[in-house]
PDB file of C-alpha atoms in Angstrom:
ATOM      1  CA  UNK A   1      48.931 153.957 133.510  1.00  0.00           C
ATOM      2  CA  UNK A   2      45.469 153.271 132.216  1.00  0.00           C
ATOM      3  CA  UNK A   3      45.186 149.867 133.851  1.00  0.00           C
ATOM      4  CA  UNK A   4      46.984 150.410 137.149  1.00  0.00           C
ATOM      5  CA  UNK A   5      48.578 150.262 139.497  1.00  0.00           C
ATOM      6  CA  UNK A   6      45.856 148.592 141.534  1.00  0.00           C
ATOM      7  CA  UNK A   7      46.009 148.094 145.273  1.00  0.00           C
ATOM      8  CA  UNK A   8      43.891 145.623 147.129  1.00  0.00           C
ATOM      9  CA  UNK A   9      41.346 146.944 149.598  1.00  0.00           C
ATOM     10  CA  UNK A  10      41.073 146.055 153.224  1.00  0.00           C
ATOM     11  CA  UNK A  11      40.463 142.415 154.025  1.00  0.00           C
ATOM     12  CA  UNK A  12      36.849 142.172 155.221  1.00  0.00           C
ATOM     13  CA  UNK A  13      36.282 140.636 158.642  1.00  0.00           C
ATOM     14  CA  UNK A  14      35.060 137.050 158.694  1.00  0.00           C
ATOM     15  CA  UNK A  15      31.448 136.738 159.814  1.00  0.00           C
ATOM     16  CA  UNK A  16      31.317 134.087 162.551  1.00  0.00           C
ATOM     17  CA  UNK A  17      29.029 131.121 162.075  1.00  0.00           C
ATOM     18  CA  UNK A  18      26.001 131.160 164.317  1.00  0.00           C
ATOM     19  CA  UNK A  19      26.192 129.521 167.716  1.00  0.00           C
ATOM     20  CA  UNK A  20      23.385 129.520 170.301  1.00  0.00           C
ATOM     21  CA  UNK A  21      23.677 132.535 172.564  1.00  0.00           C
ATOM     22  CA  UNK A  22      25.655 134.552 170.034  1.00  0.00           C
ATOM     23  CA  UNK A  23      24.575 138.139 169.471  1.00  0.00           C
ATOM     24  CA  UNK A  24      23.456 139.872 166.303  1.00  0.00           C
ATOM     25  CA  UNK A  25      26.296 141.181 164.084  1.00  0.00           C
ATOM     26  CA  UNK A  26      26.234 144.774 162.796  1.00  0.00           C
ATOM     27  CA  UNK A  27      28.426 146.265 160.064  1.00  0.00           C
ATOM     28  CA  UNK A  28      28.424 149.304 157.784  1.00  0.00           C
ATOM     29  CA  UNK A  29      29.351 149.476 154.112  1.00  0.00           C
ATOM     30  CA  UNK A  30      32.231 151.870 153.457  1.00  0.00           C
ATOM     31  CA  UNK A  31      30.662 152.845 150.106  1.00  0.00           C
ATOM     32  CA  UNK A  32      27.583 155.044 149.967  1.00  0.00           C
ATOM     33  CA  UNK A  33      24.579 154.599 147.701  1.00  0.00           C
ATOM     34  CA  UNK A  34      21.991 157.099 146.448  1.00  0.00           C
ATOM     35  CA  UNK A  35      19.551 155.801 149.082  1.00  0.00           C
ATOM     36  CA  UNK A  36      20.079 154.059 152.402  1.00  0.00           C
ATOM     37  CA  UNK A  37      19.565 150.301 152.360  1.00  0.00           C
ATOM     38  CA  UNK A  38      20.167 147.213 154.468  1.00  0.00           C
ATOM     39  CA  UNK A  39      21.284 143.651 153.874  1.00  0.00           C
ATOM     40  CA  UNK A  40      19.883 141.512 156.669  1.00  0.00           C
ATOM     41  CA  UNK A  41      21.070 137.922 156.505  1.00  0.00           C
ATOM     42  CA  UNK A  42      20.249 134.882 158.576  1.00  0.00           C
ATOM     43  CA  UNK A  43      23.260 132.625 159.143  1.00  0.00           C
ATOM     44  CA  UNK A  44      22.363 129.098 158.089  1.00  0.00           C
ATOM     45  CA  UNK A  45      24.559 125.985 157.982  1.00  0.00           C
ATOM     46  CA  UNK A  46      25.380 124.458 154.612  1.00  0.00           C
ATOM     47  CA  UNK A  47      22.365 122.184 154.585  1.00  0.00           C
ATOM     48  CA  UNK A  48      22.238 119.352 152.085  1.00  0.00           C
ATOM     49  CA  UNK A  49      19.690 116.819 150.910  1.00  0.00           C
ATOM     50  CA  UNK A  50      16.050 117.093 151.972  1.00  0.00           C
ATOM     51  CA  UNK A  51      16.750 119.836 154.534  1.00  0.00           C
ATOM     52  CA  UNK A  52      18.086 121.971 151.697  1.00  0.00           C
ATOM     53  CA  UNK A  53      14.834 121.397 149.786  1.00  0.00           C
ATOM     54  CA  UNK A  54      12.838 122.579 152.798  1.00  0.00           C
ATOM     55  CA  UNK A  55      15.139 125.597 153.154  1.00  0.00           C
ATOM     56  CA  UNK A  56      14.632 126.469 149.493  1.00  0.00           C
ATOM     57  CA  UNK A  57      10.867 126.325 150.018  1.00  0.00           C
ATOM     58  CA  UNK A  58      11.175 128.431 153.161  1.00  0.00           C
ATOM     59  CA  UNK A  59      13.329 131.037 151.392  1.00  0.00           C
ATOM     60  CA  UNK A  60      10.757 131.288 148.610  1.00  0.00           C
ATOM     61  CA  UNK A  61       7.854 131.785 151.007  1.00  0.00           C
ATOM     62  CA  UNK A  62       9.666 134.177 153.313  1.00  0.00           C
ATOM     63  CA  UNK A  63      11.577 136.431 150.919  1.00  0.00           C
ATOM     64  CA  UNK A  64      11.937 135.214 147.288  1.00  0.00           C
ATOM     65  CA  UNK A  65       8.344 135.181 146.079  1.00  0.00           C
ATOM     66  CA  UNK A  66       6.861 138.349 144.609  1.00  0.00           C
ATOM     67  CA  UNK A  67       4.364 138.169 147.473  1.00  0.00           C
ATOM     68  CA  UNK A  68       6.768 136.948 150.152  1.00  0.00           C
ATOM     69  CA  UNK A  69       5.863 137.161 153.833  1.00  0.00           C
ATOM     70  CA  UNK A  70       8.544 139.696 154.772  1.00  0.00           C
ATOM     71  CA  UNK A  71       7.325 141.979 151.962  1.00  0.00           C
ATOM     72  CA  UNK A  72       3.698 141.553 153.021  1.00  0.00           C
ATOM     73  CA  UNK A  73       4.484 142.659 156.557  1.00  0.00           C
ATOM     74  CA  UNK A  74       7.105 145.355 156.005  1.00  0.00           C
ATOM     75  CA  UNK A  75       5.797 146.883 152.761  1.00  0.00           C
ATOM     76  CA  UNK A  76       2.134 146.068 152.502  1.00  0.00           C
ATOM     77  CA  UNK A  77       1.005 145.954 156.139  1.00  0.00           C
ATOM     78  CA  UNK A  78       3.323 148.289 158.055  1.00  0.00           C
ATOM     79  CA  UNK A  79       4.518 150.604 155.221  1.00  0.00           C
ATOM     80  CA  UNK A  80       8.102 150.492 156.540  1.00  0.00           C
ATOM     81  CA  UNK A  81       9.991 149.769 153.320  1.00  0.00           C
ATOM     82  CA  UNK A  82       9.759 150.426 149.596  1.00  0.00           C
ATOM     83  CA  UNK A  83      11.165 146.983 148.761  1.00  0.00           C
ATOM     84  CA  UNK A  84      11.954 143.704 150.521  1.00  0.00           C
ATOM     85  CA  UNK A  85      13.523 140.930 148.464  1.00  0.00           C
ATOM     86  CA  UNK A  86      16.039 138.084 148.366  1.00  0.00           C
ATOM     87  CA  UNK A  87      19.588 139.007 147.430  1.00  0.00           C
ATOM     88  CA  UNK A  88      21.992 136.402 146.027  1.00  0.00           C
ATOM     89  CA  UNK A  89      20.541 133.507 148.013  1.00  0.00           C
ATOM     90  CA  UNK A  90      21.603 130.773 145.575  1.00  0.00           C
ATOM     91  CA  UNK A  91      25.234 131.858 145.805  1.00  0.00           C
ATOM     92  CA  UNK A  92      25.448 132.121 149.598  1.00  0.00           C
ATOM     93  CA  UNK A  93      25.283 128.660 151.110  1.00  0.00           C
ATOM     94  CA  UNK A  94      25.856 129.953 154.637  1.00  0.00           C
ATOM     95  CA  UNK A  95      23.516 132.955 154.477  1.00  0.00           C
ATOM     96  CA  UNK A  96      19.979 133.882 153.509  1.00  0.00           C
ATOM     97  CA  UNK A  97      20.484 137.554 152.502  1.00  0.00           C
ATOM     98  CA  UNK A  98      17.531 139.964 152.389  1.00  0.00           C
ATOM     99  CA  UNK A  99      17.693 143.378 150.735  1.00  0.00           C
ATOM    100  CA  UNK A 100      15.582 146.088 152.391  1.00  0.00           C
ATOM    101  CA  UNK A 101      15.119 149.699 151.278  1.00  0.00           C
ATOM    102  CA  UNK A 102      13.465 151.566 154.153  1.00  0.00           C
ATOM    103  CA  UNK A 103      10.979 154.367 153.829  1.00  0.00           C
ATOM    104  CA  UNK A 104      12.217 157.769 155.080  1.00  0.00           C
ATOM    105  CA  UNK A 105      12.509 158.004 158.852  1.00  0.00           C
ATOM    106  CA  UNK A 106      12.291 154.252 159.498  1.00  0.00           C
ATOM    107  CA  UNK A 107      15.064 153.076 161.815  1.00  0.00           C
ATOM    108  CA  UNK A 108      17.198 149.978 161.511  1.00  0.00           C
ATOM    109  CA  UNK A 109      15.818 148.545 164.747  1.00  0.00           C
ATOM    110  CA  UNK A 110      12.236 149.005 163.578  1.00  0.00           C
ATOM    111  CA  UNK A 111      13.039 147.034 160.416  1.00  0.00           C
ATOM    112  CA  UNK A 112      14.663 144.254 162.416  1.00  0.00           C
ATOM    113  CA  UNK A 113      11.609 144.015 164.686  1.00  0.00           C
ATOM    114  CA  UNK A 114       9.284 143.777 161.680  1.00  0.00           C
ATOM    115  CA  UNK A 115      11.452 141.187 159.938  1.00  0.00           C
ATOM    116  CA  UNK A 116      11.478 138.919 162.990  1.00  0.00           C
ATOM    117  CA  UNK A 117       7.753 139.479 163.443  1.00  0.00           C
ATOM    118  CA  UNK A 118       7.227 138.216 159.872  1.00  0.00           C
ATOM    119  CA  UNK A 119       8.611 134.795 160.819  1.00  0.00           C
ATOM    120  CA  UNK A 120       5.468 134.008 162.813  1.00  0.00           C
ATOM    121  CA  UNK A 121       3.394 134.343 159.618  1.00  0.00           C
ATOM    122  CA  UNK A 122       4.907 131.126 158.207  1.00  0.00           C
ATOM    123  CA  UNK A 123       2.890 129.014 160.640  1.00  0.00           C
ATOM    124  CA  UNK A 124      -0.304 130.913 159.758  1.00  0.00           C
ATOM    125  CA  UNK A 125      -0.211 130.107 156.029  1.00  0.00           C
ATOM    126  CA  UNK A 126      -3.342 128.407 154.757  1.00  0.00           C
ATOM    127  CA  UNK A 127      -3.238 125.325 152.554  1.00  0.00           C
ATOM    128  CA  UNK A 128      -4.357 127.468 149.620  1.00  0.00           C
ATOM    129  CA  UNK A 129      -1.511 129.941 150.162  1.00  0.00           C
ATOM    130  CA  UNK A 130       1.039 127.138 150.421  1.00  0.00           C
ATOM    131  CA  UNK A 131      -0.248 125.645 147.181  1.00  0.00           C
ATOM    132  CA  UNK A 132       0.035 129.038 145.460  1.00  0.00           C
ATOM    133  CA  UNK A 133       3.617 129.477 146.693  1.00  0.00           C
ATOM    134  CA  UNK A 134       4.480 125.943 145.533  1.00  0.00           C
ATOM    135  CA  UNK A 135       3.035 126.611 142.079  1.00  0.00           C
ATOM    136  CA  UNK A 136       4.958 129.869 141.754  1.00  0.00           C
ATOM    137  CA  UNK A 137       8.199 128.166 142.850  1.00  0.00           C
ATOM    138  CA  UNK A 138       7.599 125.370 140.331  1.00  0.00           C
ATOM    139  CA  UNK A 139       6.870 127.740 137.440  1.00  0.00           C
ATOM    140  CA  UNK A 140       9.952 129.849 138.202  1.00  0.00           C
ATOM    141  CA  UNK A 141      12.089 126.718 138.355  1.00  0.00           C
ATOM    142  CA  UNK A 142      10.755 125.314 135.084  1.00  0.00           C
ATOM    143  CA  UNK A 143      11.199 128.648 133.293  1.00  0.00           C
ATOM    144  CA  UNK A 144      14.864 128.551 134.265  1.00  0.00           C
ATOM    145  CA  UNK A 145      15.239 125.250 132.408  1.00  0.00           C
ATOM    146  CA  UNK A 146      13.999 126.521 129.039  1.00  0.00           C
ATOM    147  CA  UNK A 147      17.463 127.314 127.671  1.00  0.00           C
ATOM    148  CA  UNK A 148      20.675 125.295 127.605  1.00  0.00           C
ATOM    149  CA  UNK A 149      22.338 128.022 129.670  1.00  0.00           C
ATOM    150  CA  UNK A 150      19.581 127.883 132.274  1.00  0.00           C
ATOM    151  CA  UNK A 151      19.630 124.083 132.393  1.00  0.00           C
ATOM    152  CA  UNK A 152      23.404 123.957 132.925  1.00  0.00           C
ATOM    153  CA  UNK A 153      23.212 126.656 135.601  1.00  0.00           C
ATOM    154  CA  UNK A 154      20.391 124.856 137.417  1.00  0.00           C
ATOM    155  CA  UNK A 155      22.224 121.542 137.276  1.00  0.00           C
ATOM    156  CA  UNK A 156      25.351 123.144 138.707  1.00  0.00           C
ATOM    157  CA  UNK A 157      23.508 124.805 141.595  1.00  0.00           C
ATOM    158  CA  UNK A 158      21.455 121.705 142.382  1.00  0.00           C
ATOM    159  CA  UNK A 159      24.518 119.485 142.409  1.00  0.00           C
ATOM    160  CA  UNK A 160      26.371 121.988 144.608  1.00  0.00           C
ATOM    161  CA  UNK A 161      23.493 122.408 147.058  1.00  0.00           C
ATOM    162  CA  UNK A 162      22.019 118.916 147.180  1.00  0.00           C
ATOM    163  CA  UNK A 163      24.839 116.584 146.137  1.00  0.00           C
ATOM    164  CA  UNK A 164      22.714 114.892 143.452  1.00  0.00           C
ATOM    165  CA  UNK A 165      20.303 115.710 140.625  1.00  0.00           C
ATOM    166  CA  UNK A 166      17.340 113.984 142.266  1.00  0.00           C
ATOM    167  CA  UNK A 167      15.610 117.309 142.961  1.00  0.00           C
ATOM    168  CA  UNK A 168      15.793 118.214 139.264  1.00  0.00           C
ATOM    169  CA  UNK A 169      14.102 114.937 138.392  1.00  0.00           C
ATOM    170  CA  UNK A 170      11.406 115.540 141.009  1.00  0.00           C
ATOM    171  CA  UNK A 171      10.665 119.071 139.823  1.00  0.00           C
ATOM    172  CA  UNK A 172      10.512 118.078 136.175  1.00  0.00           C
ATOM    173  CA  UNK A 173       7.959 115.423 137.133  1.00  0.00           C
ATOM    174  CA  UNK A 174       5.645 117.973 138.753  1.00  0.00           C
ATOM    175  CA  UNK A 175       5.228 120.564 141.534  1.00  0.00           C
ATOM    176  CA  UNK A 176       6.561 119.616 144.956  1.00  0.00           C
ATOM    177  CA  UNK A 177       4.250 120.050 147.933  1.00  0.00           C
ATOM    178  CA  UNK A 178       5.473 122.621 150.438  1.00  0.00           C
ATOM    179  CA  UNK A 179       5.914 121.164 153.916  1.00  0.00           C
ATOM    180  CA  UNK A 180       4.669 123.732 156.453  1.00  0.00           C
ATOM    181  CA  UNK A 181       5.889 121.844 159.518  1.00  0.00           C
ATOM    182  CA  UNK A 182       9.393 121.424 158.106  1.00  0.00           C
ATOM    183  CA  UNK A 183       9.585 125.111 157.188  1.00  0.00           C
ATOM    184  CA  UNK A 184       8.382 126.203 160.626  1.00  0.00           C
ATOM    185  CA  UNK A 185      10.961 123.974 162.299  1.00  0.00           C
ATOM    186  CA  UNK A 186      13.799 125.492 160.239  1.00  0.00           C
ATOM    187  CA  UNK A 187      12.515 129.039 160.741  1.00  0.00           C
ATOM    188  CA  UNK A 188      12.333 128.677 164.524  1.00  0.00           C
ATOM    189  CA  UNK A 189      15.886 127.359 164.545  1.00  0.00           C
ATOM    190  CA  UNK A 190      17.579 129.847 162.200  1.00  0.00           C
ATOM    191  CA  UNK A 191      15.313 132.883 161.639  1.00  0.00           C
ATOM    192  CA  UNK A 192      16.056 134.565 164.976  1.00  0.00           C
ATOM    193  CA  UNK A 193      17.208 138.047 165.956  1.00  0.00           C
ATOM    194  CA  UNK A 194      20.538 136.891 167.399  1.00  0.00           C
ATOM    195  CA  UNK A 195      21.273 134.945 164.210  1.00  0.00           C
ATOM    196  CA  UNK A 196      21.149 138.072 162.019  1.00  0.00           C
ATOM    197  CA  UNK A 197      24.018 139.809 160.242  1.00  0.00           C
ATOM    198  CA  UNK A 198      22.935 143.384 159.451  1.00  0.00           C
ATOM    199  CA  UNK A 199      24.924 145.486 156.971  1.00  0.00           C
ATOM    200  CA  UNK A 200      23.959 149.152 156.535  1.00  0.00           C
ATOM    201  CA  UNK A 201      24.696 150.937 153.258  1.00  0.00           C
ATOM    202  CA  UNK A 202      24.375 154.660 154.051  1.00  0.00           C
ATOM    203  CA  UNK A 203      22.725 157.054 151.641  1.00  0.00           C
ATOM    204  CA  UNK A 204      24.786 159.829 150.076  1.00  0.00           C
ATOM    205  CA  UNK A 205      22.824 162.432 152.009  1.00  0.00           C
ATOM    206  CA  UNK A 206      23.973 160.992 155.305  1.00  0.00           C
TER     207      UNK A 206
END
């Protein structure tokens, strides 16, 4: 018939939460795409409260901003990828997913090396750069509150992630300063090679 019968696919394996000493996890998508791509995700606990605020700032600096640090290193500096961006971060409490489209001939391991190398750039950010990132984060946040739909969505995510609406009140009052030391501390703890989950989506030519 037109609408069936439908059969469920295979049950995907559960990705284990990160524990110290655990190795990197590799997987491959069973579906192919026009071009090869990767989803590289850092496993992160379901942080709440102020730690979640710092993580949100860190995610913006490292991969969400239009001029994020991973993009600067892998696209602008090393010419390894055509795009490096966040992918569904707000809806993955236990992961920080990063979408990477490599340039031809660039290996998975080379991309992983460059991604981990980018983490060191967090500590090198100047005060002016941090202020620019904070302003961008603030403007993006405020733009999302301009409609009733955006306001409701933001309230839902903030309540889910932080357990209160205090962050919304803070952001409405004005830009939040980005805390470099707090971001560096989180990055050193969670943004490590062995904490990665790497999913390869092969290109159709492969």
